[in-house]
Amino acid sequence: MFRIFITALLFIGVSIHSYGQITAYQVFYGVTISEPQQIILREWQQNNQQMYLLLNPYTLETSTRQLPLNAIQKESWNEIENLFQHTPYIKALHQEKGRDSNLQDAGIQRTDTTERGFSLTIDLCPSSKPLARSFFEQLITAFEPEEKPIPITITITGIWIQKHMQDLAYLKNLVNKGELDITWVNHSYHHYYSPSKPLPVNFLLAPNTKISDEVLLNEQYMLENGLTPSIFFRFPGLISDKAIFDQVLAFGLLPIGSDAWLAKKQQPKQGSLVLVHANGNEPVGLQDFIQMIKQKSNLIRKKAWLIYELPTSIVNFEGR
């Protein structure tokens, strides 16, 4: 069984939140005993309870649950793949193994091409600037009441969370009010970047980067702040190599890219994973998106051009 333990060093700078500080956070592979069976990916201690991160392999939805030992069964990863080989999750994981060689934009870039719309992914990389709240307000105005809540994907870093607690509370409030349905994606904890370094030694490819720290510490910090990590991972800068791509796969995660990074003038197609940044560092992409939805307003009203939930889109794509 593949286990990775986070050392005490990783907890420096992590404060205690109302959700309870997490200890002994680690990879744990198993299945639930009760039907419908779910895959167990992580375990940890929180508020004196043994907690687990569960994945529904048919819907790609994740959840957290306190479970007694007699409700779970440890399994090897090979056995899990065999047990769930016909599910959308394992099919998607096998597809990902053929996408691991690109330096730029490896991972899922597009899903169900029959969709009359796209999946919106919003990156929150480390930034000293405030969240672009007006973007979310314009998004809600544009797509409601045709879509409510609006399904969006937010990829988030631990450093952004640390510096933007009020902005995070704002986003969570939009979820609580039923305005947004957010799929939270791990975007690494530190999101290292140097403008002076070439891509092969930048972002997560920088020397001495520990992928286990970037993945697991960020998951833990998300959980401590009331966010349930999804099954997806987005590489900082969309930069990876085969070695770290395969390491992320070994955590059971599905890397996502984008074929429509709006700030780079890439135009969305049916089923695209559209990419914008709402961290204040890339206003041109947000402006292009707002202009695009204004032009598509009639189609939105007719429900002929919509935002699709990422997990559902991938399930539909794998089921074709």
mmCIF file of C-alpha atoms in Angstrom:
data_model
loop_
_atom_site.group_PDB
_atom_site.id
_atom_site.type_symbol
_atom_site.label_atom_id
_atom_site.label_comp_id
_atom_site.label_asym_id
_atom_site.label_seq_id
_atom_site.Cartn_x
_atom_site.Cartn_y
_atom_site.Cartn_z
ATOM 1 C CA MET A 1 0.000 0.000 0.000
ATOM 2 C CA PHE A 2 1.305 3.386 -1.031
ATOM 3 C CA ARG A 3 1.500 5.787 1.944
ATOM 4 C CA ILE A 4 2.944 9.231 2.205
ATOM 5 C CA PHE A 5 3.235 10.973 5.553
ATOM 6 C CA ILE A 6 3.470 14.714 6.018
ATOM 7 C CA THR A 7 6.191 15.638 8.470
ATOM 8 C CA ALA A 8 5.806 18.161 11.236
ATOM 9 C CA LEU A 9 7.796 20.652 9.187
ATOM 10 C CA LEU A 10 4.869 21.026 6.808
ATOM 11 C CA PHE A 11 2.631 22.378 9.531
ATOM 12 C CA ILE A 12 4.683 25.544 10.024
ATOM 13 C CA GLY A 13 2.489 28.540 9.226
ATOM 14 C CA VAL A 14 -0.753 26.536 9.176
ATOM 15 C CA SER A 15 -3.179 28.009 11.660
ATOM 16 C CA ILE A 16 -6.009 26.298 13.488
ATOM 17 C CA HIS A 17 -9.414 26.960 11.922
ATOM 18 C CA SER A 18 -12.937 26.382 13.114
ATOM 19 C CA TYR A 19 -13.063 23.173 11.093
ATOM 20 C CA GLY A 20 -10.348 21.690 13.298
ATOM 21 C CA GLN A 21 -6.657 21.211 12.753
ATOM 22 C CA ILE A 22 -5.743 18.092 10.812
ATOM 23 C CA THR A 23 -3.039 15.655 11.885
ATOM 24 C CA ALA A 24 -1.600 12.478 10.326
ATOM 25 C CA TYR A 25 -2.852 13.413 6.855
ATOM 26 C CA GLN A 26 -1.802 10.683 4.440
ATOM 27 C CA VAL A 27 -2.548 8.721 1.307
ATOM 28 C CA PHE A 28 -4.732 5.729 2.079
ATOM 29 C CA TYR A 29 -6.158 3.406 -0.554
ATOM 30 C CA GLY A 30 -9.224 1.359 0.201
ATOM 31 C CA VAL A 31 -12.953 0.948 -0.368
ATOM 32 C CA THR A 32 -16.057 1.356 1.723
ATOM 33 C CA ILE A 33 -17.834 -1.821 2.757
ATOM 34 C CA SER A 34 -21.386 -0.568 2.305
ATOM 35 C CA GLU A 35 -22.995 -0.158 -1.104
ATOM 36 C CA PRO A 36 -22.607 1.755 -3.275
ATOM 37 C CA GLN A 37 -18.905 1.221 -2.741
ATOM 38 C CA GLN A 38 -16.670 4.275 -2.874
ATOM 39 C CA ILE A 39 -12.921 4.561 -3.230
ATOM 40 C CA ILE A 40 -10.980 5.880 -0.232
ATOM 41 C CA LEU A 41 -8.044 8.127 -1.176
ATOM 42 C CA ARG A 42 -6.924 9.827 2.065
ATOM 43 C CA GLU A 43 -7.217 9.470 5.829
ATOM 44 C CA TRP A 44 -6.534 11.867 8.710
ATOM 45 C CA GLN A 45 -7.370 12.788 12.287
ATOM 46 C CA GLN A 46 -9.596 15.803 12.947
ATOM 47 C CA ASN A 47 -11.614 16.761 16.035
ATOM 48 C CA ASN A 48 -10.747 13.385 17.582
ATOM 49 C CA GLN A 49 -12.282 11.560 14.644
ATOM 50 C CA GLN A 50 -10.840 9.314 11.955
ATOM 51 C CA MET A 51 -11.753 11.013 8.683
ATOM 52 C CA TYR A 52 -11.581 9.851 5.063
ATOM 53 C CA LEU A 53 -11.700 11.442 1.621
ATOM 54 C CA LEU A 54 -14.038 9.388 -0.534
ATOM 55 C CA LEU A 55 -14.502 9.288 -4.306
ATOM 56 C CA ASN A 56 -17.580 8.094 -6.138
ATOM 57 C CA PRO A 57 -15.957 6.488 -9.221
ATOM 58 C CA TYR A 58 -19.196 6.759 -11.203
ATOM 59 C CA THR A 59 -19.815 10.497 -10.718
ATOM 60 C CA LEU A 60 -16.256 11.723 -9.884
ATOM 61 C CA GLU A 61 -17.683 13.516 -6.850
ATOM 62 C CA THR A 62 -15.641 13.579 -3.651
ATOM 63 C CA SER A 63 -16.810 13.781 -0.051
ATOM 64 C CA THR A 64 -15.434 13.561 3.474
ATOM 65 C CA ARG A 65 -16.755 11.186 6.095
ATOM 66 C CA GLN A 66 -15.997 9.850 9.534
ATOM 67 C CA LEU A 67 -15.960 6.050 9.343
ATOM 68 C CA PRO A 68 -15.227 3.271 11.850
ATOM 69 C CA LEU A 69 -12.553 0.723 10.953
ATOM 70 C CA ASN A 70 -15.126 -1.991 10.295
ATOM 71 C CA ALA A 71 -16.687 0.146 7.547
ATOM 72 C CA ILE A 72 -13.591 0.225 5.346
ATOM 73 C CA GLN A 73 -11.267 -2.224 3.659
ATOM 74 C CA LYS A 74 -7.673 -1.455 2.695
ATOM 75 C CA GLU A 75 -6.764 -2.362 -0.869
ATOM 76 C CA SER A 76 -3.765 -2.118 -3.138
ATOM 77 C CA TRP A 77 -4.064 0.386 -5.962
ATOM 78 C CA ASN A 78 -3.948 -2.442 -8.527
ATOM 79 C CA GLU A 79 -6.905 -4.101 -6.832
ATOM 80 C CA ILE A 80 -8.854 -0.821 -6.850
ATOM 81 C CA GLU A 81 -8.210 -0.450 -10.574
ATOM 82 C CA ASN A 82 -9.470 -3.988 -11.137
ATOM 83 C CA LEU A 83 -12.558 -3.528 -8.976
ATOM 84 C CA PHE A 84 -13.599 -0.319 -10.713
ATOM 85 C CA GLN A 85 -12.123 -0.838 -14.174
ATOM 86 C CA HIS A 86 -15.387 -0.074 -15.970
ATOM 87 C CA THR A 87 -16.116 3.180 -14.127
ATOM 88 C CA PRO A 88 -15.606 6.658 -15.609
ATOM 89 C CA TYR A 89 -12.900 7.339 -13.018
ATOM 90 C CA ILE A 90 -10.606 4.463 -13.942
ATOM 91 C CA LYS A 91 -11.251 5.040 -17.643
ATOM 92 C CA ALA A 92 -10.284 8.695 -17.226
ATOM 93 C CA LEU A 93 -7.186 7.731 -15.223
ATOM 94 C CA HIS A 94 -6.029 5.399 -17.998
ATOM 95 C CA GLN A 95 -6.646 8.124 -20.582
ATOM 96 C CA GLU A 96 -4.501 10.486 -18.521
ATOM 97 C CA LYS A 97 -1.538 8.101 -18.747
ATOM 98 C CA GLY A 98 -1.331 8.965 -22.438
ATOM 99 C CA ARG A 99 -1.188 12.706 -21.748
ATOM 100 C CA ASP A 100 1.890 12.802 -19.511
ATOM 101 C CA SER A 101 4.617 13.772 -21.993
ATOM 102 C CA ASN A 102 3.842 17.417 -22.855
ATOM 103 C CA LEU A 103 5.814 20.160 -21.143
ATOM 104 C CA GLN A 104 2.912 22.571 -21.540
ATOM 105 C CA ASP A 105 -0.769 21.849 -20.986
ATOM 106 C CA ALA A 106 -0.626 18.135 -20.250
ATOM 107 C CA GLY A 107 -3.858 16.663 -18.898
ATOM 108 C CA ILE A 108 -7.533 16.961 -19.805
ATOM 109 C CA GLN A 109 -8.054 19.990 -22.058
ATOM 110 C CA ARG A 110 -11.506 19.282 -23.436
ATOM 111 C CA THR A 111 -14.360 17.009 -22.437
ATOM 112 C CA ASP A 112 -17.733 16.255 -24.034
ATOM 113 C CA THR A 113 -17.626 17.837 -27.499
ATOM 114 C CA THR A 114 -21.403 17.473 -27.840
ATOM 115 C CA GLU A 115 -21.990 20.024 -25.089
ATOM 116 C CA ARG A 116 -23.557 23.351 -26.021
ATOM 117 C CA GLY A 117 -21.055 25.236 -23.931
ATOM 118 C CA PHE A 118 -17.931 24.705 -21.833
ATOM 119 C CA SER A 119 -16.481 24.163 -18.365
ATOM 120 C CA LEU A 120 -15.246 27.342 -16.689
ATOM 121 C CA THR A 121 -12.037 26.962 -14.676
ATOM 122 C CA ILE A 122 -10.809 29.896 -12.581
ATOM 123 C CA ASP A 123 -7.276 29.896 -11.178
ATOM 124 C CA LEU A 124 -6.411 31.483 -7.844
ATOM 125 C CA CYS A 125 -2.611 31.574 -7.906
ATOM 126 C CA PRO A 126 -0.692 33.408 -5.149
ATOM 127 C CA SER A 127 -1.272 37.157 -5.456
ATOM 128 C CA SER A 128 -1.148 40.282 -3.318
ATOM 129 C CA LYS A 129 -4.133 41.676 -5.224
ATOM 130 C CA PRO A 130 -7.744 41.163 -4.100
ATOM 131 C CA LEU A 131 -10.149 38.710 -5.678
ATOM 132 C CA ALA A 132 -11.912 40.081 -8.759
ATOM 133 C CA ARG A 133 -15.340 39.976 -7.114
ATOM 134 C CA SER A 134 -16.978 41.973 -9.898
ATOM 135 C CA PHE A 135 -16.192 39.093 -12.271
ATOM 136 C CA PHE A 136 -18.295 36.691 -10.211
ATOM 137 C CA GLU A 137 -21.105 39.237 -9.948
ATOM 138 C CA GLN A 138 -21.168 39.691 -13.722
ATOM 139 C CA LEU A 139 -21.032 35.918 -14.189
ATOM 140 C CA ILE A 140 -24.080 35.439 -11.979
ATOM 141 C CA THR A 141 -25.974 38.224 -13.754
ATOM 142 C CA ALA A 142 -25.205 36.721 -17.160
ATOM 143 C CA PHE A 143 -26.207 33.112 -16.482
ATOM 144 C CA GLU A 144 -29.078 33.378 -13.995
ATOM 145 C CA PRO A 145 -31.860 32.324 -13.965
ATOM 146 C CA GLU A 146 -30.998 29.914 -16.786
ATOM 147 C CA GLU A 147 -28.348 28.338 -14.540
ATOM 148 C CA LYS A 148 -28.626 28.494 -10.762
ATOM 149 C CA PRO A 149 -26.401 27.594 -9.118
ATOM 150 C CA ILE A 150 -23.781 28.197 -11.796
ATOM 151 C CA PRO A 151 -21.304 25.276 -11.921
ATOM 152 C CA ILE A 152 -17.713 26.528 -11.958
ATOM 153 C CA THR A 153 -14.313 25.066 -11.156
ATOM 154 C CA ILE A 154 -11.860 27.001 -8.983
ATOM 155 C CA THR A 155 -8.254 25.865 -8.788
ATOM 156 C CA ILE A 156 -6.744 27.160 -5.573
ATOM 157 C CA THR A 157 -3.362 27.412 -3.866
ATOM 158 C CA GLY A 158 -2.599 27.342 -0.165
ATOM 159 C CA ILE A 159 -0.661 30.602 -0.303
ATOM 160 C CA TRP A 160 -3.665 32.358 -1.884
ATOM 161 C CA ILE A 161 -5.921 31.039 0.892
ATOM 162 C CA GLN A 162 -3.541 32.262 3.586
ATOM 163 C CA LYS A 163 -3.549 35.808 2.233
ATOM 164 C CA HIS A 164 -7.213 36.047 1.192
ATOM 165 C CA MET A 165 -9.398 34.635 3.957
ATOM 166 C CA GLN A 166 -12.102 37.290 3.417
ATOM 167 C CA ASP A 167 -12.172 36.618 -0.322
ATOM 168 C CA LEU A 168 -12.484 32.893 0.363
ATOM 169 C CA ALA A 169 -15.376 33.620 2.737
ATOM 170 C CA TYR A 170 -17.002 35.658 -0.061
ATOM 171 C CA LEU A 171 -16.825 32.692 -2.448
ATOM 172 C CA LYS A 172 -18.132 30.269 0.151
ATOM 173 C CA ASN A 173 -21.014 32.637 0.837
ATOM 174 C CA LEU A 174 -21.965 32.590 -2.853
ATOM 175 C CA VAL A 175 -22.126 28.790 -2.584
ATOM 176 C CA ASN A 176 -24.226 28.948 0.584
ATOM 177 C CA LYS A 177 -26.629 31.369 -1.116
ATOM 178 C CA GLY A 178 -27.088 28.970 -4.027
ATOM 179 C CA GLU A 179 -25.479 31.295 -6.571
ATOM 180 C CA LEU A 180 -22.473 29.107 -7.385
ATOM 181 C CA ASP A 181 -21.693 25.388 -7.319
ATOM 182 C CA ILE A 182 -17.907 25.217 -7.008
ATOM 183 C CA THR A 183 -15.671 22.261 -7.759
ATOM 184 C CA TRP A 184 -12.486 22.978 -5.767
ATOM 185 C CA VAL A 185 -9.268 21.871 -7.471
ATOM 186 C CA ASN A 186 -5.792 21.514 -6.001
ATOM 187 C CA HIS A 187 -3.416 23.970 -7.746
ATOM 188 C CA SER A 188 -0.408 23.186 -5.465
ATOM 189 C CA TYR A 189 0.406 24.781 -2.133
ATOM 190 C CA HIS A 190 3.216 27.203 -3.005
ATOM 191 C CA HIS A 191 2.855 27.644 -6.809
ATOM 192 C CA TYR A 192 6.499 28.630 -7.160
ATOM 193 C CA TYR A 193 7.285 30.793 -10.205
ATOM 194 C CA SER A 194 10.328 32.761 -11.339
ATOM 195 C CA PRO A 195 9.994 35.041 -14.400
ATOM 196 C CA SER A 196 13.729 34.697 -15.077
ATOM 197 C CA LYS A 197 13.887 30.898 -15.275
ATOM 198 C CA PRO A 198 13.121 28.726 -18.326
ATOM 199 C CA LEU A 199 10.089 26.456 -18.162
ATOM 200 C CA PRO A 200 11.998 23.168 -17.706
ATOM 201 C CA VAL A 201 13.242 24.420 -14.299
ATOM 202 C CA ASN A 202 10.260 26.566 -13.325
ATOM 203 C CA PHE A 203 6.950 26.095 -11.484
ATOM 204 C CA LEU A 204 6.802 22.538 -10.094
ATOM 205 C CA LEU A 205 9.839 21.624 -12.207
ATOM 206 C CA ALA A 206 12.080 23.847 -10.053
ATOM 207 C CA PRO A 207 14.902 21.924 -8.342
ATOM 208 C CA ASN A 208 14.147 20.465 -4.898
ATOM 209 C CA THR A 209 10.380 20.700 -5.336
ATOM 210 C CA LYS A 210 8.587 17.996 -3.333
ATOM 211 C CA ILE A 211 5.427 17.039 -5.180
ATOM 212 C CA SER A 212 4.081 15.251 -2.107
ATOM 213 C CA ASP A 213 4.262 18.541 -0.180
ATOM 214 C CA GLU A 214 2.588 20.523 -2.949
ATOM 215 C CA VAL A 215 -0.267 18.023 -3.300
ATOM 216 C CA LEU A 216 -0.946 16.827 0.230
ATOM 217 C CA LEU A 217 -0.271 20.005 2.165
ATOM 218 C CA ASN A 218 -2.633 21.894 -0.117
ATOM 219 C CA GLU A 219 -5.342 19.252 0.271
ATOM 220 C CA GLN A 220 -4.956 19.433 4.018
ATOM 221 C CA TYR A 221 -5.136 23.211 4.048
ATOM 222 C CA MET A 222 -8.224 23.150 1.830
ATOM 223 C CA LEU A 223 -9.928 20.770 4.245
ATOM 224 C CA GLU A 224 -8.966 22.879 7.267
ATOM 225 C CA ASN A 225 -10.682 25.796 5.557
ATOM 226 C CA GLY A 226 -13.898 23.945 4.761
ATOM 227 C CA LEU A 227 -13.157 23.046 1.122
ATOM 228 C CA THR A 228 -13.512 19.484 -0.149
ATOM 229 C CA PRO A 229 -10.718 18.735 -2.638
ATOM 230 C CA SER A 230 -11.993 17.342 -5.922
ATOM 231 C CA ILE A 231 -10.365 14.507 -7.842
ATOM 232 C CA PHE A 232 -8.617 17.010 -10.142
ATOM 233 C CA PHE A 233 -5.223 18.740 -10.092
ATOM 234 C CA ARG A 234 -3.970 21.661 -12.167
ATOM 235 C CA PHE A 235 -0.243 22.192 -12.603
ATOM 236 C CA PRO A 236 0.949 25.755 -11.930
ATOM 237 C CA GLY A 237 1.516 27.498 -15.249
ATOM 238 C CA LEU A 238 0.159 24.326 -16.905
ATOM 239 C CA ILE A 239 3.790 23.144 -16.830
ATOM 240 C CA SER A 240 4.816 19.567 -16.036
ATOM 241 C CA ASP A 241 7.004 16.727 -17.226
ATOM 242 C CA LYS A 242 6.363 12.992 -17.350
ATOM 243 C CA ALA A 243 7.918 12.384 -13.926
ATOM 244 C CA ILE A 244 5.773 14.823 -11.923
ATOM 245 C CA PHE A 245 2.686 14.132 -14.053
ATOM 246 C CA ASP A 246 2.962 10.447 -13.159
ATOM 247 C CA GLN A 247 3.545 11.357 -9.498
ATOM 248 C CA VAL A 248 0.258 13.266 -9.476
ATOM 249 C CA LEU A 249 -1.481 10.285 -11.078
ATOM 250 C CA ALA A 250 -0.057 8.120 -8.291
ATOM 251 C CA PHE A 251 -2.021 10.234 -5.801
ATOM 252 C CA GLY A 252 -5.162 9.158 -7.660
ATOM 253 C CA LEU A 253 -5.688 12.620 -9.172
ATOM 254 C CA LEU A 254 -6.688 13.625 -12.704
ATOM 255 C CA PRO A 255 -4.607 16.534 -14.085
ATOM 256 C CA ILE A 256 -6.533 19.157 -16.049
ATOM 257 C CA GLY A 257 -5.211 21.595 -18.625
ATOM 258 C CA SER A 258 -7.076 23.973 -20.915
ATOM 259 C CA ASP A 259 -7.567 24.461 -24.641
ATOM 260 C CA ALA A 260 -9.020 27.958 -24.114
ATOM 261 C CA TRP A 261 -6.763 30.166 -21.986
ATOM 262 C CA LEU A 262 -8.548 33.409 -22.813
ATOM 263 C CA ALA A 263 -5.659 35.752 -21.974
ATOM 264 C CA LYS A 264 -3.685 33.904 -24.679
ATOM 265 C CA LYS A 265 -6.521 34.499 -27.175
ATOM 266 C CA GLN A 266 -7.491 30.830 -27.346
ATOM 267 C CA GLN A 267 -11.164 30.627 -28.301
ATOM 268 C CA PRO A 268 -13.532 28.189 -26.560
ATOM 269 C CA LYS A 269 -15.073 25.287 -28.408
ATOM 270 C CA GLN A 270 -17.816 22.894 -27.381
ATOM 271 C CA GLY A 271 -16.604 21.068 -24.300
ATOM 272 C CA SER A 272 -13.581 23.321 -23.750
ATOM 273 C CA LEU A 273 -11.973 23.836 -20.380
ATOM 274 C CA VAL A 274 -11.899 27.631 -20.381
ATOM 275 C CA LEU A 275 -9.173 29.183 -18.218
ATOM 276 C CA VAL A 276 -9.222 32.616 -16.571
ATOM 277 C CA HIS A 277 -7.498 34.065 -13.502
ATOM 278 C CA ALA A 278 -9.561 35.915 -10.885
ATOM 279 C CA ASN A 279 -6.624 36.684 -8.581
ATOM 280 C CA GLY A 280 -6.079 40.189 -9.957
ATOM 281 C CA ASN A 281 -3.049 39.277 -12.047
ATOM 282 C CA GLU A 282 -4.692 38.721 -15.420
ATOM 283 C CA PRO A 283 -7.542 41.202 -16.009
ATOM 284 C CA VAL A 284 -7.441 40.826 -19.804
ATOM 285 C CA GLY A 285 -8.728 37.248 -19.600
ATOM 286 C CA LEU A 286 -11.647 38.318 -17.417
ATOM 287 C CA GLN A 287 -12.466 41.186 -19.770
ATOM 288 C CA ASP A 288 -12.448 38.840 -22.749
ATOM 289 C CA PHE A 289 -14.748 36.432 -20.929
ATOM 290 C CA ILE A 290 -17.238 39.147 -19.962
ATOM 291 C CA GLN A 291 -17.247 40.437 -23.539
ATOM 292 C CA MET A 292 -17.833 36.902 -24.813
ATOM 293 C CA ILE A 293 -20.826 36.232 -22.560
ATOM 294 C CA LYS A 294 -22.360 39.566 -23.542
ATOM 295 C CA GLN A 295 -22.130 38.513 -27.178
ATOM 296 C CA LYS A 296 -23.683 35.132 -26.330
ATOM 297 C CA SER A 297 -26.508 36.528 -24.175
ATOM 298 C CA ASN A 298 -29.272 35.444 -26.569
ATOM 299 C CA LEU A 299 -27.908 31.903 -26.702
ATOM 300 C CA ILE A 300 -27.650 31.826 -22.911
ATOM 301 C CA ARG A 301 -31.296 32.870 -22.591
ATOM 302 C CA LYS A 302 -32.221 30.003 -24.956
ATOM 303 C CA LYS A 303 -30.007 27.601 -22.963
ATOM 304 C CA ALA A 304 -28.003 26.980 -26.122
ATOM 305 C CA TRP A 305 -24.685 28.095 -24.603
ATOM 306 C CA LEU A 306 -24.104 27.172 -20.970
ATOM 307 C CA ILE A 307 -21.480 26.370 -18.340
ATOM 308 C CA TYR A 308 -21.151 22.676 -17.550
ATOM 309 C CA GLU A 309 -20.008 21.004 -14.344
ATOM 310 C CA LEU A 310 -16.542 19.539 -14.881
ATOM 311 C CA PRO A 311 -17.033 16.136 -13.175
ATOM 312 C CA THR A 312 -20.272 15.515 -15.085
ATOM 313 C CA SER A 313 -18.686 16.533 -18.383
ATOM 314 C CA ILE A 314 -15.855 14.052 -17.929
ATOM 315 C CA VAL A 315 -18.257 11.296 -16.911
ATOM 316 C CA ASN A 316 -20.290 11.923 -20.066
ATOM 317 C CA PHE A 317 -17.127 12.027 -22.172
ATOM 318 C CA GLU A 318 -15.819 8.731 -20.788
ATOM 319 C CA GLY A 319 -19.228 7.113 -21.270
ATOM 320 C CA ARG A 320 -19.349 7.818 -24.987
#
